[in-house]
Coordinates of C-alpha atoms in Angstrom, one line a residue:
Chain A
X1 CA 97.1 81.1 115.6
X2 CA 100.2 82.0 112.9
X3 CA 97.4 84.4 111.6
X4 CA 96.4 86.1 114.7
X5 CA 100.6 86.8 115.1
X6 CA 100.7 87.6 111.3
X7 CA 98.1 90.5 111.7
X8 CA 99.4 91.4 115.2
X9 CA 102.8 92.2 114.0
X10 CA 101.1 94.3 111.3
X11 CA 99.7 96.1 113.6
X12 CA 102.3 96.6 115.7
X13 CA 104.4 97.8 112.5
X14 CA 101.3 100.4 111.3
X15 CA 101.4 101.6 115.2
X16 CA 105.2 101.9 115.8
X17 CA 105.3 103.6 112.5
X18 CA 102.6 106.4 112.9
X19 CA 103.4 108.5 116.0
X20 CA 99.7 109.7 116.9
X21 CA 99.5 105.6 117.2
X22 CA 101.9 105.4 119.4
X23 CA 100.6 108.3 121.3
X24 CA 97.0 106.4 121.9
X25 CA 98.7 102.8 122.8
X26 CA 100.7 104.7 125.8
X27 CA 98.3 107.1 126.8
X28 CA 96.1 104.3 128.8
X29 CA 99.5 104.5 130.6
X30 CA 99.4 108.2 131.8
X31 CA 96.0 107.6 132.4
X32 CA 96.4 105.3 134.5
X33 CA 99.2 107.2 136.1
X34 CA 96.2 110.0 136.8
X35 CA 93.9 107.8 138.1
X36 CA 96.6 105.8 140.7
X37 CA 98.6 109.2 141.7
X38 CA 97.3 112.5 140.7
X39 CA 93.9 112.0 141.6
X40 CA 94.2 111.5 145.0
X41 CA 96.9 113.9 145.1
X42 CA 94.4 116.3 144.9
X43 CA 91.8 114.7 147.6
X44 CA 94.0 117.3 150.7
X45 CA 93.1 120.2 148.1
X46 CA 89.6 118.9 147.3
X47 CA 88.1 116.4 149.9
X48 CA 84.8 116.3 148.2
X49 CA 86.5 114.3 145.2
X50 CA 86.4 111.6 146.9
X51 CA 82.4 110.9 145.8
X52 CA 83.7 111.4 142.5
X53 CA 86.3 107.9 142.3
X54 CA 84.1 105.3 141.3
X55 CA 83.2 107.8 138.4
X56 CA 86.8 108.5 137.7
X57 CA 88.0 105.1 137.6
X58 CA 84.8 104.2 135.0
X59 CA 86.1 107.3 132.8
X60 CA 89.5 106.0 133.0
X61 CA 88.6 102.2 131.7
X62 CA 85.9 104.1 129.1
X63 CA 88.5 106.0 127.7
X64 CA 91.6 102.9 127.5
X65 CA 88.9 101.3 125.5
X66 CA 88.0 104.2 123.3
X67 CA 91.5 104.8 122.3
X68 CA 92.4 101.1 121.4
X69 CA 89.3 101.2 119.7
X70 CA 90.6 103.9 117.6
X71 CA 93.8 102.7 116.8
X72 CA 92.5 99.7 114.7
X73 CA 89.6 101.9 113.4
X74 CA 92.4 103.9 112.1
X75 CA 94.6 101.1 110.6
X76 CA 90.8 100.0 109.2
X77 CA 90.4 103.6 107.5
X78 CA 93.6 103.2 106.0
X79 CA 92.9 99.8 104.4
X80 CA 90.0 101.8 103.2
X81 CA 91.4 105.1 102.1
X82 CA 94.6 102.4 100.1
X83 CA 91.7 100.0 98.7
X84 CA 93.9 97.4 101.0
X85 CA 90.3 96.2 101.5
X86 CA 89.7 95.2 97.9
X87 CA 93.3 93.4 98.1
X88 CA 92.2 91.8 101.6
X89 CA 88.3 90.7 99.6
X90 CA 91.1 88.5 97.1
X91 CA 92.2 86.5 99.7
X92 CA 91.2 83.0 101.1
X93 CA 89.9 85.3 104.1
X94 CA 86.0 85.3 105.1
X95 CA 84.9 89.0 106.4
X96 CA 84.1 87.6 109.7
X97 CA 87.6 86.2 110.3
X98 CA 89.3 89.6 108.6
X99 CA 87.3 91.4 112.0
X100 CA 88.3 88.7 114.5
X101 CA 91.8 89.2 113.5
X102 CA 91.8 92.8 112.6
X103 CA 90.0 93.7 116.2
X104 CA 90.9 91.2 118.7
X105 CA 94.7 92.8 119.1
X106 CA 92.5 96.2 120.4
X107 CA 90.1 94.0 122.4
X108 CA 92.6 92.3 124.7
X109 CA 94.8 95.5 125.0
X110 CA 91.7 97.4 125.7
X111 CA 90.6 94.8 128.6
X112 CA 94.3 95.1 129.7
X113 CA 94.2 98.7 130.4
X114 CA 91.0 98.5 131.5
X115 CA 91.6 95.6 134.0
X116 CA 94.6 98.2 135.3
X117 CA 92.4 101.1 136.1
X118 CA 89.6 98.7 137.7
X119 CA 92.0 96.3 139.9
X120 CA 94.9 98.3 140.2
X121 CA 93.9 101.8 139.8
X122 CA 93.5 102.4 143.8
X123 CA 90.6 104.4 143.8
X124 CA 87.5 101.9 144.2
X125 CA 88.1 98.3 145.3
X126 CA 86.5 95.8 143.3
X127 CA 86.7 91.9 143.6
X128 CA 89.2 89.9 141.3
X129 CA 87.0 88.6 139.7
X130 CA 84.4 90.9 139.2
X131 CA 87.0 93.4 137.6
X132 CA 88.2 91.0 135.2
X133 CA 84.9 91.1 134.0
X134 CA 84.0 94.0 134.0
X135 CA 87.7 94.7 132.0
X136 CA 86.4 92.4 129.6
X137 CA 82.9 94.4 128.9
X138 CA 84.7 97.8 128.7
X139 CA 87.4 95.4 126.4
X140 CA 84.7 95.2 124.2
X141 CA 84.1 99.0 123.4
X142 CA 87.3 98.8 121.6
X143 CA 85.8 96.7 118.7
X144 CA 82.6 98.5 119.2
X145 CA 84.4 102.0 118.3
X146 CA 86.4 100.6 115.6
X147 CA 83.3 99.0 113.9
X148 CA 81.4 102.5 114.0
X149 CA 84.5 104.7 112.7
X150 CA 85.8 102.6 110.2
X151 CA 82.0 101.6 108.4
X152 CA 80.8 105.1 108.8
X153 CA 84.2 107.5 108.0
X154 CA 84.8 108.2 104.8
X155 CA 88.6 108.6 105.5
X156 CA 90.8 109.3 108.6
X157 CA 90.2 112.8 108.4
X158 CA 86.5 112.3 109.0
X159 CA 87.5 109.7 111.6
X160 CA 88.9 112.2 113.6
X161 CA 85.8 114.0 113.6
X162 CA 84.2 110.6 115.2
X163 CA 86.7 110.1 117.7
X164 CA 85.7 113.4 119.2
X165 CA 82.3 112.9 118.8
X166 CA 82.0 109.3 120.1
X167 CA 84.3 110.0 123.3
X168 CA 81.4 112.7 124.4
X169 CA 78.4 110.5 123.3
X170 CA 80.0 107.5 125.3
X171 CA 80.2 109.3 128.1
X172 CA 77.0 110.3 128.4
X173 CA 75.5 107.6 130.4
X174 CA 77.5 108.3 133.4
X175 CA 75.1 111.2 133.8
X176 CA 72.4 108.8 134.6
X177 CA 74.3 108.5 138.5
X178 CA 74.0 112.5 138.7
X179 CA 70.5 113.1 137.1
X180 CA 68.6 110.0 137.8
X181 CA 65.2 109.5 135.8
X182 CA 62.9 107.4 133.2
X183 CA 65.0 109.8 130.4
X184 CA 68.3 108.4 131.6
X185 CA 66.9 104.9 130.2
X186 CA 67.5 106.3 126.4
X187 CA 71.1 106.0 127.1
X188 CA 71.0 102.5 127.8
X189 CA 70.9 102.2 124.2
X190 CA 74.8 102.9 124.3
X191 CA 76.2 99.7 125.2
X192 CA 78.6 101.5 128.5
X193 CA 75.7 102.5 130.1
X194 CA 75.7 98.6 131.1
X195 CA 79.1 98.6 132.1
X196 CA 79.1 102.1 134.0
X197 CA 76.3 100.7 136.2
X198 CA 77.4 97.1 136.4
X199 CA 81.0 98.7 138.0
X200 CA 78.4 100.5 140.1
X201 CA 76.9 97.3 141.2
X202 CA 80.5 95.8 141.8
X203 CA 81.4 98.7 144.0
X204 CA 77.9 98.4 146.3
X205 CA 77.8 94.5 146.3
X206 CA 74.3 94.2 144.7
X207 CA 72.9 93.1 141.6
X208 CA 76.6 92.9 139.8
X209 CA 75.7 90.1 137.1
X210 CA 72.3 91.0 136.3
X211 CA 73.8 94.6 135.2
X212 CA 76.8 92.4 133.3
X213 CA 74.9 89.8 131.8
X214 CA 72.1 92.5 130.6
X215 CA 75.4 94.5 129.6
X216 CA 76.4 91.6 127.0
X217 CA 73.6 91.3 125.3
X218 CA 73.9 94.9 124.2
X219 CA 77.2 94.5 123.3
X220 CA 76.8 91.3 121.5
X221 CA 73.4 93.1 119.7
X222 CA 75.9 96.2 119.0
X223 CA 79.0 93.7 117.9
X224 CA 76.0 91.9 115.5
X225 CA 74.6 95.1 113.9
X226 CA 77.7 97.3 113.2
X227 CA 79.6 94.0 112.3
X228 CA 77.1 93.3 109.4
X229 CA 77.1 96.7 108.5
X230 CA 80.8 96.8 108.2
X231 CA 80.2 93.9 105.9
X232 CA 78.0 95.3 103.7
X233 CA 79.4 98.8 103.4
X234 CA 83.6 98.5 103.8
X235 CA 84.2 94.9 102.2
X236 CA 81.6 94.3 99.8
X237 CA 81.5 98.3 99.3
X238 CA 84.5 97.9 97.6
Chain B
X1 CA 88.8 77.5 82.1
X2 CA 86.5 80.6 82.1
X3 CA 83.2 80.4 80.7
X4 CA 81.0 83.4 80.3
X5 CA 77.4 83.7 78.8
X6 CA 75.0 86.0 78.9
X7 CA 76.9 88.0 81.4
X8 CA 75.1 91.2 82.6
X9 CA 75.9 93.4 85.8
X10 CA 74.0 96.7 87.0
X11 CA 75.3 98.9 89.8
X12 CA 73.0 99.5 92.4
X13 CA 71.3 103.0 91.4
X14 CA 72.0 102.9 87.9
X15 CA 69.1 103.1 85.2
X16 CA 71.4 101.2 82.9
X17 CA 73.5 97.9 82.7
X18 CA 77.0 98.5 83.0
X19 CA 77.7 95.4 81.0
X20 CA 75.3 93.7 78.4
X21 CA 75.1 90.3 77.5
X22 CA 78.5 89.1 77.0
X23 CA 79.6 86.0 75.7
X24 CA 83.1 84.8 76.0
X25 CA 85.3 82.1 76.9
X26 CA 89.3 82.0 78.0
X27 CA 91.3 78.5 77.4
X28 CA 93.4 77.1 79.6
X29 CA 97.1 78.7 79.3
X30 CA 95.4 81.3 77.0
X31 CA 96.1 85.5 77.2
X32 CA 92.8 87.0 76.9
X33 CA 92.5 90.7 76.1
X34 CA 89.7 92.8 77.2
X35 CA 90.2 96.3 75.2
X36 CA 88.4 99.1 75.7
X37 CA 87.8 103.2 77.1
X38 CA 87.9 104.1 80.3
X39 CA 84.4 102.8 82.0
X40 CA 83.8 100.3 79.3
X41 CA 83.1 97.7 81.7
X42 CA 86.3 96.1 81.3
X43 CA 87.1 96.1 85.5
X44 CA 83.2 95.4 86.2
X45 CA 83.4 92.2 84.3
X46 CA 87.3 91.4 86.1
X47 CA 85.3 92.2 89.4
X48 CA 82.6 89.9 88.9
X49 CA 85.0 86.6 87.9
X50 CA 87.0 87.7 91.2
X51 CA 83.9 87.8 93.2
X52 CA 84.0 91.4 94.0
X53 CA 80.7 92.3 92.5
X54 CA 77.7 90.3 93.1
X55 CA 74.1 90.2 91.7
X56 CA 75.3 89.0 88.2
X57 CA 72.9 88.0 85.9
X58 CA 73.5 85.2 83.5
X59 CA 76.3 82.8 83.8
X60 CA 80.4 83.2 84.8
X61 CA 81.7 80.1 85.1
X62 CA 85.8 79.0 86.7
X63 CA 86.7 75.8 86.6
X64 CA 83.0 75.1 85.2
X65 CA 81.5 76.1 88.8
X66 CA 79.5 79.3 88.8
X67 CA 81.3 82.5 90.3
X68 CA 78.7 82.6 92.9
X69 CA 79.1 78.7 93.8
X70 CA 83.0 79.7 94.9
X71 CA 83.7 79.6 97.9
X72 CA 86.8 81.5 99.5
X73 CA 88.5 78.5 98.0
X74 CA 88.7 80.3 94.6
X75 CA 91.0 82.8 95.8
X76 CA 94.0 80.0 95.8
X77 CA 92.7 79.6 92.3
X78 CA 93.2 82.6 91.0
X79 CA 95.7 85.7 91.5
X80 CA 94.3 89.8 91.0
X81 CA 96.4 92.4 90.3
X82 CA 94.5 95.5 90.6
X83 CA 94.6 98.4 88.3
X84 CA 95.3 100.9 91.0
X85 CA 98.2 100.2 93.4
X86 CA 96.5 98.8 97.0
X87 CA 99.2 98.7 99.4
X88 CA 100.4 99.3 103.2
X89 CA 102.1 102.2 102.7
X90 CA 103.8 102.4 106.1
X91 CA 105.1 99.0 105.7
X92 CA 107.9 97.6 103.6
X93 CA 107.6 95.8 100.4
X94 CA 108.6 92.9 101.5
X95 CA 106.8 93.2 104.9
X96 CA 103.7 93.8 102.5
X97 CA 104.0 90.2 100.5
X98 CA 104.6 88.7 103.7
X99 CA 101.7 90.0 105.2
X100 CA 99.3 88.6 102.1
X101 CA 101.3 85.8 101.6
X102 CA 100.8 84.3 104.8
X103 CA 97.2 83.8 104.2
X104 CA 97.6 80.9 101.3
X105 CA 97.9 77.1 102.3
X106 CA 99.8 76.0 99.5
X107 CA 103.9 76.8 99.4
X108 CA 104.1 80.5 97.9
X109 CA 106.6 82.0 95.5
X110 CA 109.6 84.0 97.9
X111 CA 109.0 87.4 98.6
X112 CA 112.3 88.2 98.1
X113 CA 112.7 86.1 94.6
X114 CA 109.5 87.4 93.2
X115 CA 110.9 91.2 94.4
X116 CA 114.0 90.8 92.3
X117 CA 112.1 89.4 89.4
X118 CA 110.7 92.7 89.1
X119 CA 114.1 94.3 89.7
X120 CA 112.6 96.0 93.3
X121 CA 115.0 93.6 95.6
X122 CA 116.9 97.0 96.5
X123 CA 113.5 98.4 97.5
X124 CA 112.5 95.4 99.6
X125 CA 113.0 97.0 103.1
X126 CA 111.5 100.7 101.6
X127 CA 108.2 101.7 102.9
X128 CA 105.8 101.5 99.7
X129 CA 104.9 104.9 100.4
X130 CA 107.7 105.9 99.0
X131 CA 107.6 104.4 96.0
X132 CA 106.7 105.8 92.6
X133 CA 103.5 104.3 91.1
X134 CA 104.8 102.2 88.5
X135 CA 106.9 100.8 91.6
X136 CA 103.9 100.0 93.2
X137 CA 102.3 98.7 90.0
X138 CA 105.2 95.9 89.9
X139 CA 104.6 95.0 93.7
X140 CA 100.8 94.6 92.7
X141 CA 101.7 92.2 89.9
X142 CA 104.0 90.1 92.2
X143 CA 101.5 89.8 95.1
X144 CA 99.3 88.1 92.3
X145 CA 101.7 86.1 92.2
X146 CA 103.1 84.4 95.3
X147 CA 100.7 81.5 95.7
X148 CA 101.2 80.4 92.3
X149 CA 97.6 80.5 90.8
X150 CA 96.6 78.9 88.1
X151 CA 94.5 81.6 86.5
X152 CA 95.6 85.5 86.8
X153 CA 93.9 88.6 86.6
X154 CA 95.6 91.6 85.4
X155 CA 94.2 95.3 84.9
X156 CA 96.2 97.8 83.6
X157 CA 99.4 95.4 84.4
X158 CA 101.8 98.2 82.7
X159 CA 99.8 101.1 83.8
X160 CA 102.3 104.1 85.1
X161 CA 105.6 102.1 83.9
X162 CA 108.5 103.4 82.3
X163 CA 109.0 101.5 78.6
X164 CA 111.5 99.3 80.3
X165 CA 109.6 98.3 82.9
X166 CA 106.9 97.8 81.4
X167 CA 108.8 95.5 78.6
X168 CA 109.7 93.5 81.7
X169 CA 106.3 92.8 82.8
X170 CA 105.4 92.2 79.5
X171 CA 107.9 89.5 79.5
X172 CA 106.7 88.1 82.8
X173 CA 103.7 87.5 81.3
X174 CA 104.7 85.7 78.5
X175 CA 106.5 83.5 81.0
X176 CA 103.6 82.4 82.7
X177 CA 102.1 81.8 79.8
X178 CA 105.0 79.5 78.9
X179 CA 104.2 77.8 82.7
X180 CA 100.5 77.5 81.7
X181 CA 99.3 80.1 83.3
X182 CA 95.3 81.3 82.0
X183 CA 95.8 85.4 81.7
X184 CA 92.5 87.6 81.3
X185 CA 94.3 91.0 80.7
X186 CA 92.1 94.6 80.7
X187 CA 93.7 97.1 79.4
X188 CA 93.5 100.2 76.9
X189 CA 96.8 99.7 75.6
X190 CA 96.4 98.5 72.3
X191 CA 100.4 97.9 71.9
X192 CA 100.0 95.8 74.9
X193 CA 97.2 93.6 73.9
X194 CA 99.1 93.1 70.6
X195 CA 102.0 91.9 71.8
X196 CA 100.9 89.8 74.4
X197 CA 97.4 88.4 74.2
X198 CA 96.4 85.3 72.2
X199 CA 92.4 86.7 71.8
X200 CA 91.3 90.0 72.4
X201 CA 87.6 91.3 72.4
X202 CA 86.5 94.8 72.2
X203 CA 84.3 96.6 74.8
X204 CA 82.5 99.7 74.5
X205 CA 79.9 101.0 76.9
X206 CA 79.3 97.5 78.4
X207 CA 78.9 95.3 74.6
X208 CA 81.5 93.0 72.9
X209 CA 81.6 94.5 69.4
X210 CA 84.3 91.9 68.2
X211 CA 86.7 88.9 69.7
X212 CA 89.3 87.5 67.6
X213 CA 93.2 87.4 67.2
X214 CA 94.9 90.6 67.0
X215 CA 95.7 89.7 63.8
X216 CA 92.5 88.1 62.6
X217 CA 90.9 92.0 63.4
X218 CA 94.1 93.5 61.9
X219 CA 93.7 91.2 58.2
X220 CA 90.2 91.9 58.4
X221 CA 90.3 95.4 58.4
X222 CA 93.3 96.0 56.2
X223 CA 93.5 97.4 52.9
X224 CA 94.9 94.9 50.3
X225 CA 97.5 97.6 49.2
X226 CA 101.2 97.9 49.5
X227 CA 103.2 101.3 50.2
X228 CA 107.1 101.7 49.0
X229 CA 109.1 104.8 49.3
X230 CA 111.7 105.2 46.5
X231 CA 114.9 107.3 46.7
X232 CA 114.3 109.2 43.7
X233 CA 110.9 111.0 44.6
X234 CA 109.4 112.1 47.9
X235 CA 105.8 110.4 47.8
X236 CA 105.3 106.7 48.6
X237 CA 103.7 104.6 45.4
X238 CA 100.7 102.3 46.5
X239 CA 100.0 98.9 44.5
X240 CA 97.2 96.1 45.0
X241 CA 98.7 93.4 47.1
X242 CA 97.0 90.9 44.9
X243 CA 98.6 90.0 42.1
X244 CA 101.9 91.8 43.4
X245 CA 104.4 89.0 42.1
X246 CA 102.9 89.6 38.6
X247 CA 102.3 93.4 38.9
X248 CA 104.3 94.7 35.9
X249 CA 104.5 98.3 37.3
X250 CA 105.3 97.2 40.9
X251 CA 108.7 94.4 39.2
X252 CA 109.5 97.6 36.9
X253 CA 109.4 100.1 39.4
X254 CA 111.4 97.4 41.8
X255 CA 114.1 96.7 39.1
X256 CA 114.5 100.1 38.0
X257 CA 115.1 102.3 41.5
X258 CA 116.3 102.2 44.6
X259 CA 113.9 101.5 47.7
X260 CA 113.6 103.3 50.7
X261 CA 110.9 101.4 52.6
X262 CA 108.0 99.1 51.6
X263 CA 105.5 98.5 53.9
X264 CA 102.1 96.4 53.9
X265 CA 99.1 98.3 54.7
X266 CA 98.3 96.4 58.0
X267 CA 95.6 98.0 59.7
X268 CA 97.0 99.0 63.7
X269 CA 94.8 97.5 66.2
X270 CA 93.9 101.1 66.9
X271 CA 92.5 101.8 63.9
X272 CA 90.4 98.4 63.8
X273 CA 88.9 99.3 67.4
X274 CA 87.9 102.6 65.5
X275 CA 86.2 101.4 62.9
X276 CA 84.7 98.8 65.0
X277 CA 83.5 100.8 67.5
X278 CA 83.6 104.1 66.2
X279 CA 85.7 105.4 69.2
X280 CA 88.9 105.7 70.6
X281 CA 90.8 104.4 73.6
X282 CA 90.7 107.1 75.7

């Protein structure tokens, strides 16, 4: 436990310290912000957005995961781009334990801001708790994000570059609800798909755990493969 | 202490080994000096006692248990600092040793003590990235130090330091030493090794090409022959070092003017690792 407070202080520090940090731990804020007030703000100007809220409220938890995932794929690249790594690899620390510390802060604030969005975010009512659930599946993009950046950035430059691209290839799946097909099934490869259309489920009563419980498994199987990957190319890479 | 035979590592994609064969052992409260170039192998075989490298082929033994055998339990055994500095740059210094030295069971060294051993207490509460390298070089050597291992790893310790500072390292060292501390120094300061280390091999491209005391290789390599500058001419006068208390030129000469400087013709350690290995340490 002294561990998990040692590293979340660090974190805190790296965060409080770098303002585009600070920018991503708040901006789940303003987001939510959008998704309570603005958005229906506009519903007298644009009626039709209404069929668009469950969609909006998915994007809105997506993307509080996606930039908590990024902040600790960021404090990652910089262990990398300082060799911090090769100082980490010295100490009575197992890999496995380095990522459990290193990416649990992200998961639980990612599952917080998510949870927001989903319980509290007015737009789609969904049971307690079914949305803590489903909080905690788009909680675990965070790590998911972090893993990919961090093993496959060279340096935060290029992780940037990620960022950008992974926030448009994540969203893909929510096409699948627009243009419906045997196609959309490729993109159940990215693990959000499962989440997308398990928040779908929550929202029309049917079918909610078989979407989460097939939704974990690709996590988990995600989680599994990037984790060893980070293994073999960050900390024994060094 | 540390036991190594028949040591050979190759990195992935490489035709060749990028060290051969090499034989070596360090005693308990002994400075051991691996000298060599740049790419010599001297961090490669660091690397693979620390556990940072895997694949070895032959045996590297701590504590008489193969490096492999280790568990994460040989990490309160031993203490690295790195030949590059590895630091949090947006933290503090002393928010740095904190940070690592939270992760070791047994009571560590104080932060702050082990800061002003290294005269950086006025820099504790500076972010490193605003240090100067050879500040960051003395916050590597003290992170290696906080959980009081038995057996330390240093690389380059004095790389990027001012004389002084560099002096005061070198002192530390011999300290430890004095609290029985085993030190496996790399380094291609040949001043360094020759004050500090007790044994020193040399390493070119990946070989041992000779491990003895400083001064062992230094004798060995000298010529017998003694050099003395005299006031009344401008050349120095060489005689045979054998035989030099019965040398009748050399008591004549010593008698009859005044001496500037006389001087043995001790080889440098320099000069032995050139004609050893027929390069230099660059």
């Amino acid at each position: 436990m002294q561990r998990f407070y040692h590293f979340a202080r660090q974190e805190f520090r790296h965060i409080a310290r770098d303002q585009m940090l600070l920018v991503f731990l708040f901006a789940p804020l303003l987001l939510y912000a959008f998704v309570r007030w603005a958005v229906p703000a506009l519903e007298h100007a644009f009626p039709p957005i209404v069929e668009y809220y469950p969609y909006i409220s998915m994007f809105g938890a997506m993307q509080t995961s996606i930039l908590m995932g990024f902040i600790s794929a960021f404090i990652l690249l910089e262990e990398k781009d300082e060799q911090v790594i090769q100082a980490l690899r010295i100490l009575p620390l197992r890999a496995s334990t380095f990522l459990l510390y290193r990416l649990s802060g992200a998961t639980l604030l990612a599952t917080c801001g998510a949870w927001l969005i989903i319980r509290w975010g007015g737009l789609v009512m969904v049971g307690g708790w079914q949305s803590l659930l489903l909080a905690l599946q788009f909680g675990l993009l965070a790590p998911l994000i972090s893993l990919v950046v961090s093993t496959f950035a060279r340096n935060k430059i290029e992780g940037l570059a990620y960022f950008k691209i992974l926030d448009l290839v994540i969203l893909t799946p929510i096409l699948t609800f627009f243009f419906p097909g045997w196609v959309n099934w490729v993109l159940a490869l990215v693990p959000v798909y499962w989440s997308f259309h398990a928040y779908d489920a929550a929202i029309r009563g049917a079918y909610f755990i078989s979407w989460f419980g097939a939704g974990l498994v690709v996590y988990a199987i995600a989680m599994i493969m990037l984790g060893y990957w980070f293994k073999k190319k960050v900390w024994r890479g060094v | 202490m540390i036991q190594v035979s028949s040591l050979s590592f190759t990195y992935a994609g490489q035709t060749g080994p990028a060290i051969h064969d090499l034989e070596f052992a360090i005693s308990p409260g002994e400075i051991f000096g691996f000298l060599g170039p740049s790419g010599a192998g001297k961090t490669t075989t660091q690397k693979i006692l620390f556990k940072l490298l895997a694949g070895y082929s032959g045996s590297a033994l701590i504590d008489g248990r193969e490096v492999r055998d280790w568990d994460i339990d040989l990490y309160h055994r031993i203490g690295v600092s790195f030949e590059l500095p590895n630091h949090y740059l947006k933290l503090t210094a002393l928010e740095n040793l904190n940070f690592f030295g939270a992760f070791y069971q047994q009571h560590y060294r104080n932060a702050v003590d082990l800061l002003a051993m290294v005269g950086l207490e006025n820099a504790a509460n500076q972010k490193v990235g605003a240090f100067s390298k050879g500040m960051k070089m003395r916050l590597n050597f003290i992170r290696a130090l906080q959980h009081n291992p038995e057996i330390l790893f240093l690389d380059e310790p004095t790389s990027g330091m001012d004389p002084a500072n560099a002096h005061l390292i070198k002192d530390l060292i011999r300290q430890l030493q004095g609290e029985g501390k085993t030190i496996f120094i790399t380094t291609h300061q040949m001043h360094d090794a020759q004050e500090l280390c007790d044994r020193v091999a040399f390493l070119v491209d990946g070989r041992i090409r000779a491990l003895d005391t400083p001064k062992s290789l230094q004798l060995a390599y000298s010529s017998r022959t003694v050099e003395v500058q005299f006031r009344d001419s401008d050349g120095v006068k060489t005689y045979a070092l054998d035989g030099l208390g019965t040398n009748p030129e050399f008591l004549n000469d010593l008698h009859g003017r005044e001496v500037v400087t006389i001087h043995s013709r001790e080889a440098s350690l320099d000069a032995v690792f050139m004609e050893v290995t027929g390069k230099s340490l660059v």
